[in-house]
mmCIF file with all atom_site columns, C-alpha atoms in Angstrom:
data_model
loop_
_atom_site.group_PDB
_atom_site.id
_atom_site.type_symbol
_atom_site.label_atom_id
_atom_site.label_alt_id
_atom_site.label_comp_id
_atom_site.label_asym_id
_atom_site.label_entity_id
_atom_site.label_seq_id
_atom_site.pdbx_PDB_ins_code
_atom_site.Cartn_x
_atom_site.Cartn_y
_atom_site.Cartn_z
_atom_site.occupancy
_atom_site.B_iso_or_equiv
_atom_site.pdbx_formal_charge
_atom_site.auth_seq_id
_atom_site.auth_comp_id
_atom_site.auth_asym_id
_atom_site.auth_atom_id
_atom_site.pdbx_PDB_model_num
ATOM 1   C CA . MET A 1 1   ? 10.698  89.283  -40.484 1.00 0.00 ? 206 MET A CA 1
ATOM 2   C CA . VAL A 1 2   ? 10.839  92.782  -38.983 1.00 0.00 ? 207 VAL A CA 1
ATOM 3   C CA . MET A 1 3   ? 9.061   94.416  -41.956 1.00 0.00 ? 208 MET A CA 1
ATOM 4   C CA . TRP A 1 4   ? 6.177   91.775  -41.691 1.00 0.00 ? 209 TRP A CA 1
ATOM 5   C CA . ASN A 1 5   ? 5.788   92.692  -37.976 1.00 0.00 ? 210 ASN A CA 1
ATOM 6   C CA . ASN A 1 6   ? 5.638   96.446  -38.857 1.00 0.00 ? 211 ASN A CA 1
ATOM 7   C CA . ILE A 1 7   ? 3.110   95.883  -41.398 1.00 0.00 ? 212 ILE A CA 1
ATOM 8   C CA . LEU A 1 8   ? 1.182   93.743  -38.861 1.00 0.00 ? 213 LEU A CA 1
ATOM 9   C CA . LEU A 1 9   ? 1.019   96.676  -36.504 1.00 0.00 ? 214 LEU A CA 1
ATOM 10  C CA . ILE A 1 10  ? -0.093  99.308  -39.072 1.00 0.00 ? 215 ILE A CA 1
ATOM 11  C CA . LEU A 1 11  ? -2.698  97.424  -40.906 1.00 0.00 ? 216 LEU A CA 1
ATOM 12  C CA . PRO A 1 12  ? -5.410  97.070  -38.067 1.00 0.00 ? 217 PRO A CA 1
ATOM 13  C CA . VAL A 1 13  ? -5.206  100.836 -37.879 1.00 0.00 ? 218 VAL A CA 1
ATOM 14  C CA . VAL A 1 14  ? -5.077  101.634 -41.712 1.00 0.00 ? 219 VAL A CA 1
ATOM 15  C CA . VAL A 1 15  ? -7.618  99.074  -43.050 1.00 0.00 ? 220 VAL A CA 1
ATOM 16  C CA . PRO A 1 16  ? -10.791 100.340 -41.171 1.00 0.00 ? 221 PRO A CA 1
ATOM 17  C CA . VAL A 1 17  ? -9.772  103.917 -41.980 1.00 0.00 ? 222 VAL A CA 1
ATOM 18  C CA . LEU A 1 18  ? -9.544  103.370 -45.605 1.00 0.00 ? 223 LEU A CA 1
ATOM 19  C CA . ALA A 1 19  ? -12.635 101.113 -45.560 1.00 0.00 ? 224 ALA A CA 1
ATOM 20  C CA . GLY A 1 20  ? -14.516 104.000 -43.689 1.00 0.00 ? 225 GLY A CA 1
ATOM 21  C CA . LEU A 1 21  ? -13.525 106.467 -46.421 1.00 0.00 ? 226 LEU A CA 1
ATOM 22  C CA . LEU A 1 22  ? -14.863 104.095 -49.115 1.00 0.00 ? 227 LEU A CA 1
ATOM 23  C CA . ALA A 1 23  ? -18.034 103.277 -47.170 1.00 0.00 ? 228 ALA A CA 1
ATOM 24  C CA . GLY A 1 24  ? -18.717 106.872 -46.927 1.00 0.00 ? 229 GLY A CA 1
ATOM 25  C CA . CYS A 1 25  ? -18.576 107.258 -50.621 1.00 0.00 ? 230 CYS A CA 1
ATOM 26  C CA . ILE A 1 26  ? -20.811 104.224 -51.547 1.00 0.00 ? 231 ILE A CA 1
ATOM 27  C CA . LYS A 1 27  ? -24.522 105.047 -52.124 1.00 0.00 ? 232 LYS A CA 1
ATOM 28  C CA . SER A 1 28  ? -25.835 101.363 -52.302 1.00 0.00 ? 233 SER A CA 1
ATOM 29  C CA . ARG A 1 29  ? -26.931 100.203 -48.838 1.00 0.00 ? 234 ARG A CA 1
ATOM 30  C CA . SER A 1 30  ? -26.171 96.497  -49.569 1.00 0.00 ? 235 SER A CA 1
ATOM 31  C CA . ALA A 1 31  ? -22.798 97.323  -51.040 1.00 0.00 ? 236 ALA A CA 1
ATOM 32  C CA . ARG A 1 32  ? -21.861 99.607  -48.086 1.00 0.00 ? 237 ARG A CA 1
ATOM 33  C CA . ASN A 1 33  ? -23.069 96.976  -45.623 1.00 0.00 ? 238 ASN A CA 1
ATOM 34  C CA . ALA A 1 34  ? -21.032 94.273  -47.375 1.00 0.00 ? 239 ALA A CA 1
ATOM 35  C CA . LEU A 1 35  ? -18.001 96.472  -47.287 1.00 0.00 ? 240 LEU A CA 1
ATOM 36  C CA . THR A 1 36  ? -18.538 97.433  -43.687 1.00 0.00 ? 241 THR A CA 1
ATOM 37  C CA . GLY A 1 37  ? -19.072 93.956  -42.658 1.00 0.00 ? 242 GLY A CA 1
ATOM 38  C CA . ALA A 1 38  ? -15.963 92.622  -44.647 1.00 0.00 ? 243 ALA A CA 1
ATOM 39  C CA . SER A 1 39  ? -13.892 95.330  -43.272 1.00 0.00 ? 244 SER A CA 1
ATOM 40  C CA . LEU A 1 40  ? -14.955 94.788  -39.603 1.00 0.00 ? 245 LEU A CA 1
ATOM 41  C CA . VAL A 1 41  ? -14.122 90.986  -40.092 1.00 0.00 ? 246 VAL A CA 1
ATOM 42  C CA . VAL A 1 42  ? -10.747 91.764  -41.790 1.00 0.00 ? 247 VAL A CA 1
ATOM 43  C CA . SER A 1 43  ? -9.888  94.348  -39.167 1.00 0.00 ? 248 SER A CA 1
ATOM 44  C CA . ALA A 1 44  ? -10.698 91.932  -36.235 1.00 0.00 ? 249 ALA A CA 1
ATOM 45  C CA . LEU A 1 45  ? -8.626  89.202  -37.910 1.00 0.00 ? 250 LEU A CA 1
ATOM 46  C CA . LEU A 1 46  ? -5.725  91.621  -38.582 1.00 0.00 ? 251 LEU A CA 1
ATOM 47  C CA . GLY A 1 47  ? -5.904  92.697  -34.970 1.00 0.00 ? 252 GLY A CA 1
ATOM 48  C CA . LEU A 1 48  ? -5.857  89.090  -33.759 1.00 0.00 ? 253 LEU A CA 1
ATOM 49  C CA . LEU A 1 49  ? -2.918  88.141  -36.243 1.00 0.00 ? 254 LEU A CA 1
ATOM 50  C CA . ALA A 1 50  ? -0.938  91.268  -34.925 1.00 0.00 ? 255 ALA A CA 1
ATOM 51  C CA . VAL A 1 51  ? -1.658  90.072  -31.262 1.00 0.00 ? 256 VAL A CA 1
ATOM 52  C CA . LEU A 1 52  ? -0.855  86.503  -31.841 1.00 0.00 ? 257 LEU A CA 1
ATOM 53  C CA . HIS A 1 53  ? 2.064   86.981  -34.173 1.00 0.00 ? 258 HIS A CA 1
ATOM 54  C CA . GLY A 1 54  ? 4.007   88.697  -31.600 1.00 0.00 ? 259 GLY A CA 1
ATOM 55  C CA . ALA A 1 55  ? 4.485   92.027  -33.397 1.00 0.00 ? 260 ALA A CA 1
ATOM 56  C CA . GLN A 1 56  ? 6.084   94.413  -30.873 1.00 0.00 ? 261 GLN A CA 1
ATOM 57  C CA . GLU A 1 57  ? 7.101   97.789  -31.757 1.00 0.00 ? 262 GLU A CA 1
ATOM 58  C CA . LEU A 1 58  ? 6.903   100.289 -34.841 1.00 0.00 ? 263 LEU A CA 1
ATOM 59  C CA . THR A 1 59  ? 8.056   103.887 -34.835 1.00 0.00 ? 264 THR A CA 1
ATOM 60  C CA . LEU A 1 60  ? 5.792   105.827 -37.211 1.00 0.00 ? 265 LEU A CA 1
ATOM 61  C CA . TRP A 1 61  ? 7.352   109.265 -37.013 1.00 0.00 ? 266 TRP A CA 1
ATOM 62  C CA . GLN A 1 62  ? 10.325  110.652 -35.182 1.00 0.00 ? 267 GLN A CA 1
ATOM 63  C CA . LEU A 1 63  ? 9.306   114.171 -33.858 1.00 0.00 ? 268 LEU A CA 1
ATOM 64  C CA . THR A 1 64  ? 12.598  114.874 -32.080 1.00 0.00 ? 269 THR A CA 1
ATOM 65  C CA . ASP A 1 65  ? 15.445  112.984 -30.653 1.00 0.00 ? 270 ASP A CA 1
ATOM 66  C CA . THR A 1 66  ? 13.459  111.853 -27.628 1.00 0.00 ? 271 THR A CA 1
ATOM 67  C CA . VAL A 1 67  ? 9.847   112.078 -28.764 1.00 0.00 ? 272 VAL A CA 1
ATOM 68  C CA . SER A 1 68  ? 8.348   109.847 -31.496 1.00 0.00 ? 273 SER A CA 1
ATOM 69  C CA . ILE A 1 69  ? 4.901   108.525 -32.561 1.00 0.00 ? 274 ILE A CA 1
ATOM 70  C CA . TYR A 1 70  ? 5.172   104.872 -32.180 1.00 0.00 ? 275 TYR A CA 1
ATOM 71  C CA . PHE A 1 71  ? 3.438   101.771 -31.458 1.00 0.00 ? 276 PHE A CA 1
ATOM 72  C CA . HIS A 1 72  ? 4.455   99.196  -28.643 1.00 0.00 ? 277 HIS A CA 1
ATOM 73  C CA . VAL A 1 73  ? 2.305   96.165  -28.068 1.00 0.00 ? 278 VAL A CA 1
ATOM 74  C CA . ASP A 1 74  ? 2.286   94.524  -24.848 1.00 0.00 ? 279 ASP A CA 1
ATOM 75  C CA . ASP A 1 75  ? -0.406  92.314  -22.989 1.00 0.00 ? 280 ASP A CA 1
ATOM 76  C CA . VAL A 1 76  ? -2.618  95.176  -21.995 1.00 0.00 ? 281 VAL A CA 1
ATOM 77  C CA . SER A 1 77  ? -2.599  96.655  -25.438 1.00 0.00 ? 282 SER A CA 1
ATOM 78  C CA . LYS A 1 78  ? -3.371  93.197  -26.933 1.00 0.00 ? 283 LYS A CA 1
ATOM 79  C CA . LEU A 1 79  ? -6.282  92.730  -24.608 1.00 0.00 ? 284 LEU A CA 1
ATOM 80  C CA . PHE A 1 80  ? -7.756  96.168  -25.481 1.00 0.00 ? 285 PHE A CA 1
ATOM 81  C CA . ALA A 1 81  ? -7.205  95.624  -29.191 1.00 0.00 ? 286 ALA A CA 1
ATOM 82  C CA . LEU A 1 82  ? -9.080  92.369  -29.012 1.00 0.00 ? 287 LEU A CA 1
ATOM 83  C CA . LEU A 1 83  ? -12.019 93.828  -27.017 1.00 0.00 ? 288 LEU A CA 1
ATOM 84  C CA . ILE A 1 84  ? -12.379 96.776  -29.206 1.00 0.00 ? 289 ILE A CA 1
ATOM 85  C CA . SER A 1 85  ? -12.308 94.615  -32.428 1.00 0.00 ? 290 SER A CA 1
ATOM 86  C CA . GLY A 1 86  ? -14.727 92.244  -30.999 1.00 0.00 ? 291 GLY A CA 1
ATOM 87  C CA . MET A 1 87  ? -17.253 94.850  -29.788 1.00 0.00 ? 292 MET A CA 1
ATOM 88  C CA . TRP A 1 88  ? -17.024 96.814  -33.019 1.00 0.00 ? 293 TRP A CA 1
ATOM 89  C CA . LEU A 1 89  ? -17.681 93.616  -35.031 1.00 0.00 ? 294 LEU A CA 1
ATOM 90  C CA . CYS A 1 90  ? -20.784 92.715  -32.948 1.00 0.00 ? 295 CYS A CA 1
ATOM 91  C CA . VAL A 1 91  ? -22.166 96.333  -32.849 1.00 0.00 ? 296 VAL A CA 1
ATOM 92  C CA . GLY A 1 92  ? -21.349 96.765  -36.620 1.00 0.00 ? 297 GLY A CA 1
ATOM 93  C CA . PHE A 1 93  ? -23.493 93.771  -37.611 1.00 0.00 ? 298 PHE A CA 1
ATOM 94  C CA . TYR A 1 94  ? -26.228 94.805  -35.288 1.00 0.00 ? 299 TYR A CA 1
ATOM 95  C CA . SER A 1 95  ? -26.084 98.418  -36.790 1.00 0.00 ? 300 SER A CA 1
ATOM 96  C CA . PHE A 1 96  ? -27.092 97.082  -40.332 1.00 0.00 ? 301 PHE A CA 1
ATOM 97  C CA . ASP A 1 97  ? -30.728 96.478  -39.236 1.00 0.00 ? 302 ASP A CA 1
ATOM 98  C CA . TYR A 1 98  ? -30.879 99.382  -36.832 1.00 0.00 ? 303 TYR A CA 1
ATOM 99  C CA . MET A 1 99  ? -29.611 102.011 -39.455 1.00 0.00 ? 304 MET A CA 1
ATOM 100 C CA . LYS A 1 100 ? -32.198 100.932 -41.928 1.00 0.00 ? 305 LYS A CA 1
ATOM 101 C CA . SER A 1 101 ? -34.579 103.685 -40.880 1.00 0.00 ? 306 SER A CA 1
ATOM 102 C CA . GLU A 1 102 ? -31.881 106.332 -40.323 1.00 0.00 ? 307 GLU A CA 1
ATOM 103 C CA . GLU A 1 103 ? -30.671 108.906 -42.825 1.00 0.00 ? 308 GLU A CA 1
ATOM 104 C CA . ASN A 1 104 ? -26.973 109.419 -43.522 1.00 0.00 ? 309 ASN A CA 1
ATOM 105 C CA . GLU A 1 105 ? -25.949 105.898 -43.195 1.00 0.00 ? 310 GLU A CA 1
ATOM 106 C CA . GLY A 1 106 ? -22.779 106.513 -45.267 1.00 0.00 ? 311 GLY A CA 1
ATOM 107 C CA . ARG A 1 107 ? -21.555 109.310 -42.935 1.00 0.00 ? 312 ARG A CA 1
ATOM 108 C CA . PHE A 1 108 ? -22.236 106.890 -39.951 1.00 0.00 ? 313 PHE A CA 1
ATOM 109 C CA . TYR A 1 109 ? -20.271 103.978 -41.328 1.00 0.00 ? 314 TYR A CA 1
ATOM 110 C CA . LEU A 1 110 ? -17.423 106.403 -42.435 1.00 0.00 ? 315 LEU A CA 1
ATOM 111 C CA . PHE A 1 111 ? -16.921 107.600 -38.785 1.00 0.00 ? 316 PHE A CA 1
ATOM 112 C CA . TYR A 1 112 ? -17.771 104.229 -37.307 1.00 0.00 ? 317 TYR A CA 1
ATOM 113 C CA . LEU A 1 113 ? -15.019 102.406 -39.265 1.00 0.00 ? 318 LEU A CA 1
ATOM 114 C CA . ILE A 1 114 ? -12.511 105.323 -38.740 1.00 0.00 ? 319 ILE A CA 1
ATOM 115 C CA . SER A 1 115 ? -13.151 105.276 -34.996 1.00 0.00 ? 320 SER A CA 1
ATOM 116 C CA . LEU A 1 116 ? -12.279 101.548 -34.961 1.00 0.00 ? 321 LEU A CA 1
ATOM 117 C CA . GLY A 1 117 ? -8.869  102.214 -36.614 1.00 0.00 ? 322 GLY A CA 1
ATOM 118 C CA . VAL A 1 118 ? -8.251  105.086 -34.250 1.00 0.00 ? 323 VAL A CA 1
ATOM 119 C CA . LEU A 1 119 ? -9.017  103.085 -31.175 1.00 0.00 ? 324 LEU A CA 1
ATOM 120 C CA . ILE A 1 120 ? -6.757  100.205 -32.241 1.00 0.00 ? 325 ILE A CA 1
ATOM 121 C CA . GLY A 1 121 ? -4.089  102.914 -32.854 1.00 0.00 ? 326 GLY A CA 1
ATOM 122 C CA . LEU A 1 122 ? -4.890  104.216 -29.154 1.00 0.00 ? 327 LEU A CA 1
ATOM 123 C CA . SER A 1 123 ? -4.480  100.512 -27.884 1.00 0.00 ? 328 SER A CA 1
ATOM 124 C CA . PHE A 1 124 ? -1.113  100.319 -29.510 1.00 0.00 ? 329 PHE A CA 1
ATOM 125 C CA . SER A 1 125 ? 0.143   103.558 -28.297 1.00 0.00 ? 330 SER A CA 1
ATOM 126 C CA . GLY A 1 126 ? 3.855   103.248 -27.129 1.00 0.00 ? 331 GLY A CA 1
ATOM 127 C CA . ASN A 1 127 ? 4.172   106.546 -25.354 1.00 0.00 ? 332 ASN A CA 1
ATOM 128 C CA . LEU A 1 128 ? 2.155   109.461 -23.922 1.00 0.00 ? 333 LEU A CA 1
ATOM 129 C CA . VAL A 1 129 ? 2.357   111.521 -27.169 1.00 0.00 ? 334 VAL A CA 1
ATOM 130 C CA . THR A 1 130 ? 1.109   108.775 -29.386 1.00 0.00 ? 335 THR A CA 1
ATOM 131 C CA . MET A 1 131 ? -1.774  108.029 -26.841 1.00 0.00 ? 336 MET A CA 1
ATOM 132 C CA . TYR A 1 132 ? -2.711  111.869 -26.775 1.00 0.00 ? 337 TYR A CA 1
ATOM 133 C CA . MET A 1 133 ? -2.740  111.929 -30.572 1.00 0.00 ? 338 MET A CA 1
ATOM 134 C CA . PHE A 1 134 ? -4.957  109.064 -30.880 1.00 0.00 ? 339 PHE A CA 1
ATOM 135 C CA . TYR A 1 135 ? -7.161  110.017 -27.982 1.00 0.00 ? 340 TYR A CA 1
ATOM 136 C CA . GLU A 1 136 ? -7.757  113.519 -29.689 1.00 0.00 ? 341 GLU A CA 1
ATOM 137 C CA . LEU A 1 137 ? -8.367  111.633 -32.978 1.00 0.00 ? 342 LEU A CA 1
ATOM 138 C CA . MET A 1 138 ? -10.907 109.467 -31.271 1.00 0.00 ? 343 MET A CA 1
ATOM 139 C CA . THR A 1 139 ? -12.793 112.455 -29.853 1.00 0.00 ? 344 THR A CA 1
ATOM 140 C CA . LEU A 1 140 ? -12.943 114.011 -33.433 1.00 0.00 ? 345 LEU A CA 1
ATOM 141 C CA . MET A 1 141 ? -13.912 110.773 -35.138 1.00 0.00 ? 346 MET A CA 1
ATOM 142 C CA . THR A 1 142 ? -16.682 109.938 -32.526 1.00 0.00 ? 347 THR A CA 1
ATOM 143 C CA . LEU A 1 143 ? -18.312 113.298 -32.381 1.00 0.00 ? 348 LEU A CA 1
ATOM 144 C CA . PRO A 1 144 ? -20.188 112.894 -35.604 1.00 0.00 ? 349 PRO A CA 1
ATOM 145 C CA . LEU A 1 145 ? -21.548 109.630 -34.225 1.00 0.00 ? 350 LEU A CA 1
ATOM 146 C CA . VAL A 1 146 ? -22.891 111.574 -31.152 1.00 0.00 ? 351 VAL A CA 1
ATOM 147 C CA . LEU A 1 147 ? -24.325 114.252 -33.668 1.00 0.00 ? 352 LEU A CA 1
ATOM 148 C CA . HIS A 1 148 ? -25.702 111.605 -36.198 1.00 0.00 ? 353 HIS A CA 1
ATOM 149 C CA . THR A 1 149 ? -29.386 112.598 -36.097 1.00 0.00 ? 354 THR A CA 1
ATOM 150 C CA . MET A 1 150 ? -28.556 116.360 -35.777 1.00 0.00 ? 355 MET A CA 1
ATOM 151 C CA . SER A 1 151 ? -31.711 116.720 -33.461 1.00 0.00 ? 356 SER A CA 1
ATOM 152 C CA . LYS A 1 152 ? -31.641 119.309 -30.901 1.00 0.00 ? 357 LYS A CA 1
ATOM 153 C CA . GLU A 1 153 ? -30.957 116.695 -28.240 1.00 0.00 ? 358 GLU A CA 1
ATOM 154 C CA . ALA A 1 154 ? -27.956 115.260 -30.294 1.00 0.00 ? 359 ALA A CA 1
ATOM 155 C CA . VAL A 1 155 ? -26.435 118.752 -30.891 1.00 0.00 ? 360 VAL A CA 1
ATOM 156 C CA . ALA A 1 156 ? -26.672 119.567 -27.071 1.00 0.00 ? 361 ALA A CA 1
ATOM 157 C CA . ALA A 1 157 ? -25.175 116.055 -26.311 1.00 0.00 ? 362 ALA A CA 1
ATOM 158 C CA . GLY A 1 158 ? -22.421 116.755 -28.942 1.00 0.00 ? 363 GLY A CA 1
ATOM 159 C CA . VAL A 1 159 ? -21.490 120.048 -27.373 1.00 0.00 ? 364 VAL A CA 1
ATOM 160 C CA . LYS A 1 160 ? -21.318 118.564 -23.905 1.00 0.00 ? 365 LYS A CA 1
ATOM 161 C CA . TYR A 1 161 ? -19.257 115.642 -25.388 1.00 0.00 ? 366 TYR A CA 1
ATOM 162 C CA . LEU A 1 162 ? -16.849 118.062 -26.981 1.00 0.00 ? 367 LEU A CA 1
ATOM 163 C CA . LEU A 1 163 ? -16.517 120.372 -24.039 1.00 0.00 ? 368 LEU A CA 1
ATOM 164 C CA . TYR A 1 164 ? -15.778 117.510 -21.555 1.00 0.00 ? 369 TYR A CA 1
ATOM 165 C CA . SER A 1 165 ? -13.366 115.997 -24.031 1.00 0.00 ? 370 SER A CA 1
ATOM 166 C CA . VAL A 1 166 ? -11.453 119.091 -24.665 1.00 0.00 ? 371 VAL A CA 1
ATOM 167 C CA . PHE A 1 167 ? -11.178 119.969 -21.129 1.00 0.00 ? 372 PHE A CA 1
ATOM 168 C CA . GLY A 1 168 ? -10.125 116.520 -20.153 1.00 0.00 ? 373 GLY A CA 1
ATOM 169 C CA . ALA A 1 169 ? -7.522  116.396 -22.958 1.00 0.00 ? 374 ALA A CA 1
ATOM 170 C CA . SER A 1 170 ? -6.207  119.968 -22.035 1.00 0.00 ? 375 SER A CA 1
ATOM 171 C CA . LEU A 1 171 ? -5.559  118.534 -18.633 1.00 0.00 ? 376 LEU A CA 1
ATOM 172 C CA . ALA A 1 172 ? -3.895  115.458 -20.011 1.00 0.00 ? 377 ALA A CA 1
ATOM 173 C CA . LEU A 1 173 ? -1.603  117.674 -22.329 1.00 0.00 ? 378 LEU A CA 1
ATOM 174 C CA . LEU A 1 174 ? -0.603  119.665 -19.219 1.00 0.00 ? 379 LEU A CA 1
ATOM 175 C CA . GLY A 1 175 ? 0.126   116.339 -17.388 1.00 0.00 ? 380 GLY A CA 1
ATOM 176 C CA . ILE A 1 176 ? 2.268   115.237 -20.376 1.00 0.00 ? 381 ILE A CA 1
ATOM 177 C CA . PHE A 1 177 ? 4.162   118.506 -20.463 1.00 0.00 ? 382 PHE A CA 1
ATOM 178 C CA . PHE A 1 178 ? 4.816   118.200 -16.851 1.00 0.00 ? 383 PHE A CA 1
ATOM 179 C CA . TYR A 1 179 ? 5.757   114.541 -17.166 1.00 0.00 ? 384 TYR A CA 1
ATOM 180 C CA . ALA A 1 180 ? 8.103   115.457 -20.032 1.00 0.00 ? 385 ALA A CA 1
ATOM 181 C CA . ARG A 1 181 ? 9.865   118.055 -17.880 1.00 0.00 ? 386 ARG A CA 1
ATOM 182 C CA . TYR A 1 182 ? 10.202  116.127 -14.764 1.00 0.00 ? 387 TYR A CA 1
ATOM 183 C CA . GLY A 1 183 ? 9.726   112.500 -15.681 1.00 0.00 ? 388 GLY A CA 1
ATOM 184 C CA . SER A 1 184 ? 12.333  110.136 -17.012 1.00 0.00 ? 389 SER A CA 1
ATOM 185 C CA . THR A 1 185 ? 10.647  108.797 -20.193 1.00 0.00 ? 390 THR A CA 1
ATOM 186 C CA . MET A 1 186 ? 7.538   109.154 -22.159 1.00 0.00 ? 391 MET A CA 1
ATOM 187 C CA . ALA A 1 187 ? 7.415   105.536 -23.127 1.00 0.00 ? 392 ALA A CA 1
ATOM 188 C CA . PHE A 1 188 ? 5.118   103.033 -21.567 1.00 0.00 ? 393 PHE A CA 1
ATOM 189 C CA . THR A 1 189 ? 7.902   100.435 -21.284 1.00 0.00 ? 394 THR A CA 1
ATOM 190 C CA . ALA A 1 190 ? 9.805   99.685  -18.145 1.00 0.00 ? 395 ALA A CA 1
#
């Protein structure tokens, strides 16, 4: 039973990432849209299953004795995971028609699906270190979505986005260091 819960926590993160990597390689628009639509539905169902099944905690990697990369699901993380999955599902199906006239659809869906997995990972973060790691991944995976058209305006927006994100993340990292030194625990649990 414990192993099944662990798989339920990691699948909503891994499935969209792998689907995004595959979608980025597919040249056929109809095949890519079918894969993207199916992976969005499967990811939403996996997220729902993880939330409803009661999966609670999964340690991904133990960095030190006191710091680990792990998932911990509580009511707030369930809410965010469901909201993200639902929004990505709706916007993803809308994007099929919208992206018909755009170039580089494969790249768009690559980063669109990966960002879904990263945001679910951010929702399931069990401590500040895991949250910071997934926050930075979110910044890196959504930057190509901002830069998608590569127009002058898109590049300017991408530079601003990156500067704001790096500045905010640097302050967050300083806060994490401060909290690690003077706080009691890095975990989000009571």
